[in-house]
Amino acid sequence: MNPVTVITGAGRGIGAATARRLATAGHDLVLGYRSDHAAAATVLADVHATGRRAVAIAADTGDPDQVQRLFTAADDLGPLTGLVNNAGVTSPIGPFTDLTVTDLRRVVDVNLIGYVLCAQQAVRRMRDGAAIVNVSSAAATLGSPGEYIHYAAAKAATDTLTVGLAKEFAPHGIRVNAVAPGIIRTDIHAVSGVPDRPDTAAGRIPLGRAGEPDEVAAAIAWLLSPEASYTTGAVLRTAGGL
Ligand code: NAP
């Protein structure tokens, strides 16, 4: 039987790269996204072109009913073996004192509550050999001063969620790990108001450049795979040395 994996935020960026890579590795996929139907349809077509089964589902991960729908779609593909908890948002980059309550709540809703809701749906379905990868951020340990401290704090919560879930579900044979990307070339930077951040930040990244989505997808695919059978509770930094 093929692995069946749910990827949230699969319409673009790291999630889309992960979808393409996992399809090539033989996974059937549920591609979650929020509202960009055209972007999700493009990724879906690429997955179908590999011969894998897949569906794209618009579901806001901050909403428990919509999350439920995402996982019901997975049930139609077979027993769930994987979750990539990836859908995340920042808010406009700026000083801490300018942060609005609306932006704060949205960041916590998607990056923390969304991850918890998806993990809960996943582990209820998963059996021995299944795995979860949470997409955290290097921000979790850097703190993101002057940029988005609240986002960094939510990502630190992702790391804690990873460790706790890994320990609670290890006796069931379910592995839970995280990746912590640094600055990766995706549209998230435009959404936070600094579209050229991957280029302007290059000078302070030890490897001298921003990362590409597929370089994170490679780490995610490895953590999901049986090759990582003794790895659980790990946060794998994919940040060019940041
Ligand atoms: P991105 O290019 O902005 O893509 C975000 C994806 O998530 C889109 O498919 C979007 O759907 C979806 N999404 C956003 N909010 C959602 C919600 N409430 N419910 C369901 N789907 C939602 O992001 P990315 O840069 O690939 O980031 C992916 C993950 O990596 C995030 O968790 C982010 O925090 C983390 N990360 C990114 C970087 C980086 O530099 N890029 C660095 C560290 C960590 P629509 O397109 O339909 O809106």
PDB file of N, CA, C and O and ligand atoms in Angstrom, residues 9-15 32-36 59-62 86-89 106 110-111 115 135-138 151 155 181-189 191, ligand 1:
ATOM      1  N   GLY A   9      -0.837  23.797   3.698  1.00  0.00           N
ATOM      2  CA  GLY A   9      -0.089  24.870   3.027  1.00  0.00           C
ATOM      3  C   GLY A   9       0.654  24.370   1.808  1.00  0.00           C
ATOM      4  O   GLY A   9       1.777  24.789   1.532  1.00  0.00           O
ATOM      5  N   ALA A  10       0.016  23.485   1.057  1.00  0.00           N
ATOM      6  CA  ALA A  10       0.695  22.833  -0.074  1.00  0.00           C
ATOM      7  C   ALA A  10       0.551  23.607  -1.379  1.00  0.00           C
ATOM      8  O   ALA A  10       1.028  23.156  -2.421  1.00  0.00           O
ATOM      9  N   GLY A  11      -0.093  24.766  -1.359  1.00  0.00           N
ATOM     10  CA  GLY A  11      -0.343  25.505  -2.590  1.00  0.00           C
ATOM     11  C   GLY A  11       0.890  26.187  -3.152  1.00  0.00           C
ATOM     12  O   GLY A  11       0.966  26.462  -4.352  1.00  0.00           O
ATOM     13  N   ARG A  12       1.823  26.510  -2.284  1.00  0.00           N
ATOM     14  CA  ARG A  12       3.043  27.186  -2.780  1.00  0.00           C
ATOM     15  C   ARG A  12       4.166  27.008  -1.775  1.00  0.00           C
ATOM     16  O   ARG A  12       3.990  26.371  -0.738  1.00  0.00           O
ATOM     17  N   GLY A  13       5.313  27.568  -2.103  1.00  0.00           N
ATOM     18  CA  GLY A  13       6.439  27.593  -1.176  1.00  0.00           C
ATOM     19  C   GLY A  13       6.910  26.213  -0.755  1.00  0.00           C
ATOM     20  O   GLY A  13       6.973  25.270  -1.559  1.00  0.00           O
ATOM     21  N   ILE A  14       7.235  26.076   0.520  1.00  0.00           N
ATOM     22  CA  ILE A  14       7.812  24.839   1.058  1.00  0.00           C
ATOM     23  C   ILE A  14       6.823  23.678   0.928  1.00  0.00           C
ATOM     24  O   ILE A  14       7.203  22.551   0.591  1.00  0.00           O
ATOM     25  N   GLY A  15       5.533  23.954   1.161  1.00  0.00           N
ATOM     26  CA  GLY A  15       4.523  22.895   1.071  1.00  0.00           C
ATOM     27  C   GLY A  15       4.400  22.342  -0.334  1.00  0.00           C
ATOM     28  O   GLY A  15       4.291  21.116  -0.533  1.00  0.00           O
ATOM     29  N   GLY A  32      -3.547  20.501   1.361  1.00  0.00           N
ATOM     30  CA  GLY A  32      -4.346  21.535   2.007  1.00  0.00           C
ATOM     31  C   GLY A  32      -3.850  22.918   1.603  1.00  0.00           C
ATOM     32  O   GLY A  32      -2.657  23.111   1.346  1.00  0.00           O
ATOM     33  N   TYR A  33      -4.773  23.861   1.506  1.00  0.00           N
ATOM     34  CA  TYR A  33      -4.408  25.264   1.260  1.00  0.00           C
ATOM     35  C   TYR A  33      -5.553  26.108   1.791  1.00  0.00           C
ATOM     36  O   TYR A  33      -6.583  25.569   2.218  1.00  0.00           O
ATOM     37  N   ARG A  34      -5.402  27.438   1.776  1.00  0.00           N
ATOM     38  CA  ARG A  34      -6.455  28.277   2.337  1.00  0.00           C
ATOM     39  C   ARG A  34      -7.394  28.807   1.274  1.00  0.00           C
ATOM     40  O   ARG A  34      -8.584  28.522   1.311  1.00  0.00           O
ATOM     41  N   SER A  35      -6.856  29.549   0.268  1.00  0.00           N
ATOM     42  CA  SER A  35      -7.768  30.211  -0.666  1.00  0.00           C
ATOM     43  C   SER A  35      -7.274  30.311  -2.103  1.00  0.00           C
ATOM     44  O   SER A  35      -8.052  30.655  -2.990  1.00  0.00           O
ATOM     45  N   ASP A  36      -6.016  30.050  -2.349  1.00  0.00           N
ATOM     46  CA  ASP A  36      -5.483  30.218  -3.707  1.00  0.00           C
ATOM     47  C   ASP A  36      -5.716  28.936  -4.511  1.00  0.00           C
ATOM     48  O   ASP A  36      -4.844  28.073  -4.636  1.00  0.00           O
ATOM     49  N   ALA A  59      -8.976  24.445   3.155  1.00  0.00           N
ATOM     50  CA  ALA A  59      -9.355  24.298   4.562  1.00  0.00           C
ATOM     51  C   ALA A  59      -8.456  25.182   5.413  1.00  0.00           C
ATOM     52  O   ALA A  59      -7.232  25.048   5.384  1.00  0.00           O
ATOM     53  N   ASP A  60      -9.071  26.102   6.148  1.00  0.00           N
ATOM     54  CA  ASP A  60      -8.309  26.958   7.071  1.00  0.00           C
ATOM     55  C   ASP A  60      -7.933  26.126   8.290  1.00  0.00           C
ATOM     56  O   ASP A  60      -8.806  25.633   9.011  1.00  0.00           O
ATOM     57  N   THR A  61      -6.645  25.977   8.538  1.00  0.00           N
ATOM     58  CA  THR A  61      -6.208  25.082   9.617  1.00  0.00           C
ATOM     59  C   THR A  61      -6.518  25.632  11.012  1.00  0.00           C
ATOM     60  O   THR A  61      -6.390  24.908  11.998  1.00  0.00           O
ATOM     61  N   GLY A  62      -6.942  26.891  11.075  1.00  0.00           N
ATOM     62  CA  GLY A  62      -7.341  27.435  12.374  1.00  0.00           C
ATOM     63  C   GLY A  62      -8.764  27.054  12.756  1.00  0.00           C
ATOM     64  O   GLY A  62      -9.210  27.338  13.870  1.00  0.00           O
ATOM     65  N   ASN A  86       2.505  22.327   7.913  1.00  0.00           N
ATOM     66  CA  ASN A  86       3.351  23.343   7.270  1.00  0.00           C
ATOM     67  C   ASN A  86       2.664  24.703   7.123  1.00  0.00           C
ATOM     68  O   ASN A  86       3.340  25.725   7.063  1.00  0.00           O
ATOM     69  N   ALA A  87       1.317  24.732   7.074  1.00  0.00           N
ATOM     70  CA  ALA A  87       0.630  26.009   6.818  1.00  0.00           C
ATOM     71  C   ALA A  87       0.967  27.002   7.919  1.00  0.00           C
ATOM     72  O   ALA A  87       0.651  26.771   9.093  1.00  0.00           O
ATOM     73  N   GLY A  88       1.603  28.089   7.539  1.00  0.00           N
ATOM     74  CA  GLY A  88       2.003  29.083   8.541  1.00  0.00           C
ATOM     75  C   GLY A  88       1.909  30.480   7.971  1.00  0.00           C
ATOM     76  O   GLY A  88       1.931  30.671   6.755  1.00  0.00           O
ATOM     77  N   VAL A  89       1.773  31.442   8.869  1.00  0.00           N
ATOM     78  CA  VAL A  89       1.718  32.848   8.451  1.00  0.00           C
ATOM     79  C   VAL A  89       2.585  33.702   9.368  1.00  0.00           C
ATOM     80  O   VAL A  89       2.771  33.383  10.551  1.00  0.00           O
ATOM     81  N   ARG A 106      -3.988  35.941  14.819  1.00  0.00           N
ATOM     82  CA  ARG A 106      -3.935  35.191  13.564  1.00  0.00           C
ATOM     83  C   ARG A 106      -2.683  34.304  13.534  1.00  0.00           C
ATOM     84  O   ARG A 106      -2.741  33.136  13.148  1.00  0.00           O
ATOM     85  N   VAL A 110      -2.975  30.148  13.420  1.00  0.00           N
ATOM     86  CA  VAL A 110      -2.516  29.305  12.303  1.00  0.00           C
ATOM     87  C   VAL A 110      -1.283  28.499  12.712  1.00  0.00           C
ATOM     88  O   VAL A 110      -1.233  27.283  12.513  1.00  0.00           O
ATOM     89  N   ASN A 111      -0.298  29.164  13.297  1.00  0.00           N
ATOM     90  CA  ASN A 111       0.988  28.498  13.552  1.00  0.00           C
ATOM     91  C   ASN A 111       0.967  27.566  14.762  1.00  0.00           C
ATOM     92  O   ASN A 111       1.732  26.606  14.794  1.00  0.00           O
ATOM     93  N   TYR A 115      -1.598  23.779  14.022  1.00  0.00           N
ATOM     94  CA  TYR A 115      -0.712  22.610  14.099  1.00  0.00           C
ATOM     95  C   TYR A 115      -1.259  21.589  15.099  1.00  0.00           C
ATOM     96  O   TYR A 115      -1.202  20.381  14.864  1.00  0.00           O
ATOM     97  N   VAL A 135       6.663  21.998  10.541  1.00  0.00           N
ATOM     98  CA  VAL A 135       7.584  23.001  10.002  1.00  0.00           C
ATOM     99  C   VAL A 135       7.650  24.162  10.989  1.00  0.00           C
ATOM    100  O   VAL A 135       6.697  24.917  11.182  1.00  0.00           O
ATOM    101  N   SER A 136       8.780  24.244  11.659  1.00  0.00           N
ATOM    102  CA  SER A 136       9.043  25.292  12.637  1.00  0.00           C
ATOM    103  C   SER A 136       9.774  26.423  11.937  1.00  0.00           C
ATOM    104  O   SER A 136       9.528  26.716  10.761  1.00  0.00           O
ATOM    105  N   SER A 137      10.729  27.047  12.624  1.00  0.00           N
ATOM    106  CA  SER A 137      11.538  28.110  12.028  1.00  0.00           C
ATOM    107  C   SER A 137      12.779  28.329  12.875  1.00  0.00           C
ATOM    108  O   SER A 137      12.732  28.160  14.106  1.00  0.00           O
ATOM    109  N   ALA A 138      13.852  28.750  12.220  1.00  0.00           N
ATOM    110  CA  ALA A 138      15.038  29.160  12.984  1.00  0.00           C
ATOM    111  C   ALA A 138      14.690  30.323  13.905  1.00  0.00           C
ATOM    112  O   ALA A 138      15.361  30.549  14.926  1.00  0.00           O
ATOM    113  N   TYR A 151       5.683  35.708  16.196  1.00  0.00           N
ATOM    114  CA  TYR A 151       5.808  34.573  15.264  1.00  0.00           C
ATOM    115  C   TYR A 151       6.907  33.635  15.766  1.00  0.00           C
ATOM    116  O   TYR A 151       6.734  32.407  15.782  1.00  0.00           O
ATOM    117  N   LYS A 155       6.589  29.683  16.869  1.00  0.00           N
ATOM    118  CA  LYS A 155       7.428  28.617  16.310  1.00  0.00           C
ATOM    119  C   LYS A 155       8.181  27.875  17.426  1.00  0.00           C
ATOM    120  O   LYS A 155       8.439  26.667  17.302  1.00  0.00           O
ATOM    121  N   PRO A 181      13.479  25.866   9.184  1.00  0.00           N
ATOM    122  CA  PRO A 181      14.114  26.585   8.071  1.00  0.00           C
ATOM    123  C   PRO A 181      14.587  27.970   8.507  1.00  0.00           C
ATOM    124  O   PRO A 181      14.032  28.575   9.439  1.00  0.00           O
ATOM    125  N   GLY A 182      15.594  28.474   7.779  1.00  0.00           N
ATOM    126  CA  GLY A 182      16.009  29.867   7.969  1.00  0.00           C
ATOM    127  C   GLY A 182      15.235  30.727   6.988  1.00  0.00           C
ATOM    128  O   GLY A 182      14.009  30.638   6.916  1.00  0.00           O
ATOM    129  N   ILE A 183      15.942  31.519   6.187  1.00  0.00           N
ATOM    130  CA  ILE A 183      15.245  32.382   5.226  1.00  0.00           C
ATOM    131  C   ILE A 183      15.191  31.655   3.883  1.00  0.00           C
ATOM    132  O   ILE A 183      16.211  31.419   3.239  1.00  0.00           O
ATOM    133  N   ILE A 184      13.976  31.297   3.502  1.00  0.00           N
ATOM    134  CA  ILE A 184      13.748  30.481   2.307  1.00  0.00           C
ATOM    135  C   ILE A 184      13.006  31.326   1.262  1.00  0.00           C
ATOM    136  O   ILE A 184      12.112  32.114   1.628  1.00  0.00           O
ATOM    137  N   ARG A 185      13.345  31.136   0.009  1.00  0.00           N
ATOM    138  CA  ARG A 185      12.786  31.970  -1.058  1.00  0.00           C
ATOM    139  C   ARG A 185      11.343  31.557  -1.373  1.00  0.00           C
ATOM    140  O   ARG A 185      11.105  30.692  -2.221  1.00  0.00           O
ATOM    141  N   THR A 186      10.390  32.144  -0.669  1.00  0.00           N
ATOM    142  CA  THR A 186       8.961  31.889  -0.915  1.00  0.00           C
ATOM    143  C   THR A 186       8.212  33.221  -0.846  1.00  0.00           C
ATOM    144  O   THR A 186       8.787  34.254  -0.473  1.00  0.00           O
ATOM    145  N   ASP A 187       6.892  33.155  -1.098  1.00  0.00           N
ATOM    146  CA  ASP A 187       6.067  34.370  -1.080  1.00  0.00           C
ATOM    147  C   ASP A 187       5.772  34.884   0.324  1.00  0.00           C
ATOM    148  O   ASP A 187       5.166  35.941   0.485  1.00  0.00           O
ATOM    149  N   ILE A 188       6.164  34.122   1.347  1.00  0.00           N
ATOM    150  CA  ILE A 188       5.817  34.541   2.714  1.00  0.00           C
ATOM    151  C   ILE A 188       6.427  35.909   3.028  1.00  0.00           C
ATOM    152  O   ILE A 188       5.860  36.684   3.805  1.00  0.00           O
ATOM    153  N   HIS A 189       7.555  36.221   2.399  1.00  0.00           N
ATOM    154  CA  HIS A 189       8.233  37.488   2.702  1.00  0.00           C
ATOM    155  C   HIS A 189       7.474  38.679   2.102  1.00  0.00           C
ATOM    156  O   HIS A 189       7.447  39.757   2.691  1.00  0.00           O
ATOM    157  N   VAL A 191       4.247  38.696   1.791  1.00  0.00           N
ATOM    158  CA  VAL A 191       3.081  38.848   2.667  1.00  0.00           C
ATOM    159  C   VAL A 191       3.463  39.651   3.917  1.00  0.00           C
ATOM    160  O   VAL A 191       2.669  40.416   4.450  1.00  0.00           O
TER     161      VAL A 191
HETATM  162  P1  NAP B   1       4.004  30.591   1.841  1.00  0.00           P
HETATM  163  O1  NAP B   1       4.813  30.564   0.585  1.00  0.00           O
HETATM  164  O2  NAP B   1       3.458  31.887   2.317  1.00  0.00           O
HETATM  165  O3  NAP B   1       2.814  29.526   1.648  1.00  0.00           O
HETATM  166  C1  NAP B   1       1.901  29.364   2.677  1.00  0.00           C
HETATM  167  C2  NAP B   1       0.940  28.249   2.351  1.00  0.00           C
HETATM  168  O4  NAP B   1       0.143  28.049   3.524  1.00  0.00           O
HETATM  169  C3  NAP B   1      -0.020  28.584   1.231  1.00  0.00           C
HETATM  170  O5  NAP B   1      -0.332  27.383   0.537  1.00  0.00           O
HETATM  171  C4  NAP B   1      -1.253  29.099   1.974  1.00  0.00           C
HETATM  172  O6  NAP B   1      -2.470  28.893   1.273  1.00  0.00           O
HETATM  173  C5  NAP B   1      -1.230  28.216   3.193  1.00  0.00           C
HETATM  174  N1  NAP B   1      -1.917  28.793   4.340  1.00  0.00           N
HETATM  175  C6  NAP B   1      -1.683  29.985   4.941  1.00  0.00           C
HETATM  176  N2  NAP B   1      -2.541  30.162   5.953  1.00  0.00           N
HETATM  177  C7  NAP B   1      -3.324  29.057   5.990  1.00  0.00           C
HETATM  178  C8  NAP B   1      -4.409  28.650   6.786  1.00  0.00           C
HETATM  179  N3  NAP B   1      -4.875  29.411   7.788  1.00  0.00           N
HETATM  180  N4  NAP B   1      -4.994  27.458   6.532  1.00  0.00           N
HETATM  181  C9  NAP B   1      -4.547  26.674   5.541  1.00  0.00           C
HETATM  182  N5  NAP B   1      -3.519  27.002   4.736  1.00  0.00           N
HETATM  183  C10 NAP B   1      -2.934  28.193   4.962  1.00  0.00           C
HETATM  184  O7  NAP B   1       4.810  29.975   3.079  1.00  0.00           O
HETATM  185  P2  NAP B   1       6.224  29.225   3.170  1.00  0.00           P
HETATM  186  O8  NAP B   1       7.287  30.249   3.183  1.00  0.00           O
HETATM  187  O9  NAP B   1       6.288  28.113   2.208  1.00  0.00           O
HETATM  188  O10 NAP B   1       6.126  28.685   4.668  1.00  0.00           O
HETATM  189  C11 NAP B   1       5.726  27.376   4.979  1.00  0.00           C
HETATM  190  C12 NAP B   1       6.057  27.127   6.438  1.00  0.00           C
HETATM  191  O11 NAP B   1       7.463  27.345   6.633  1.00  0.00           O
HETATM  192  C13 NAP B   1       5.359  28.069   7.419  1.00  0.00           C
HETATM  193  O12 NAP B   1       4.997  27.366   8.570  1.00  0.00           O
HETATM  194  C14 NAP B   1       6.433  29.099   7.740  1.00  0.00           C
HETATM  195  O13 NAP B   1       6.226  29.686   8.993  1.00  0.00           O
HETATM  196  C15 NAP B   1       7.666  28.231   7.707  1.00  0.00           C
HETATM  197  N6  NAP B   1       8.912  28.954   7.487  1.00  0.00           N
HETATM  198  C16 NAP B   1       9.121  29.631   6.335  1.00  0.00           C
HETATM  199  C17 NAP B   1      10.317  30.304   6.162  1.00  0.00           C
HETATM  200  C18 NAP B   1      10.637  31.096   4.935  1.00  0.00           C
HETATM  201  O14 NAP B   1      11.621  31.850   4.941  1.00  0.00           O
HETATM  202  N7  NAP B   1       9.882  30.978   3.866  1.00  0.00           N
HETATM  203  C19 NAP B   1      11.289  30.270   7.172  1.00  0.00           C
HETATM  204  C20 NAP B   1      11.043  29.553   8.318  1.00  0.00           C
HETATM  205  C21 NAP B   1       9.848  28.892   8.463  1.00  0.00           C
HETATM  206  P3  NAP B   1      -3.039  30.028   0.238  1.00  0.00           P
HETATM  207  O15 NAP B   1      -1.951  30.229  -0.790  1.00  0.00           O
HETATM  208  O16 NAP B   1      -4.273  29.428  -0.313  1.00  0.00           O
HETATM  209  O17 NAP B   1      -3.252  31.255   1.068  1.00  0.00           O
END
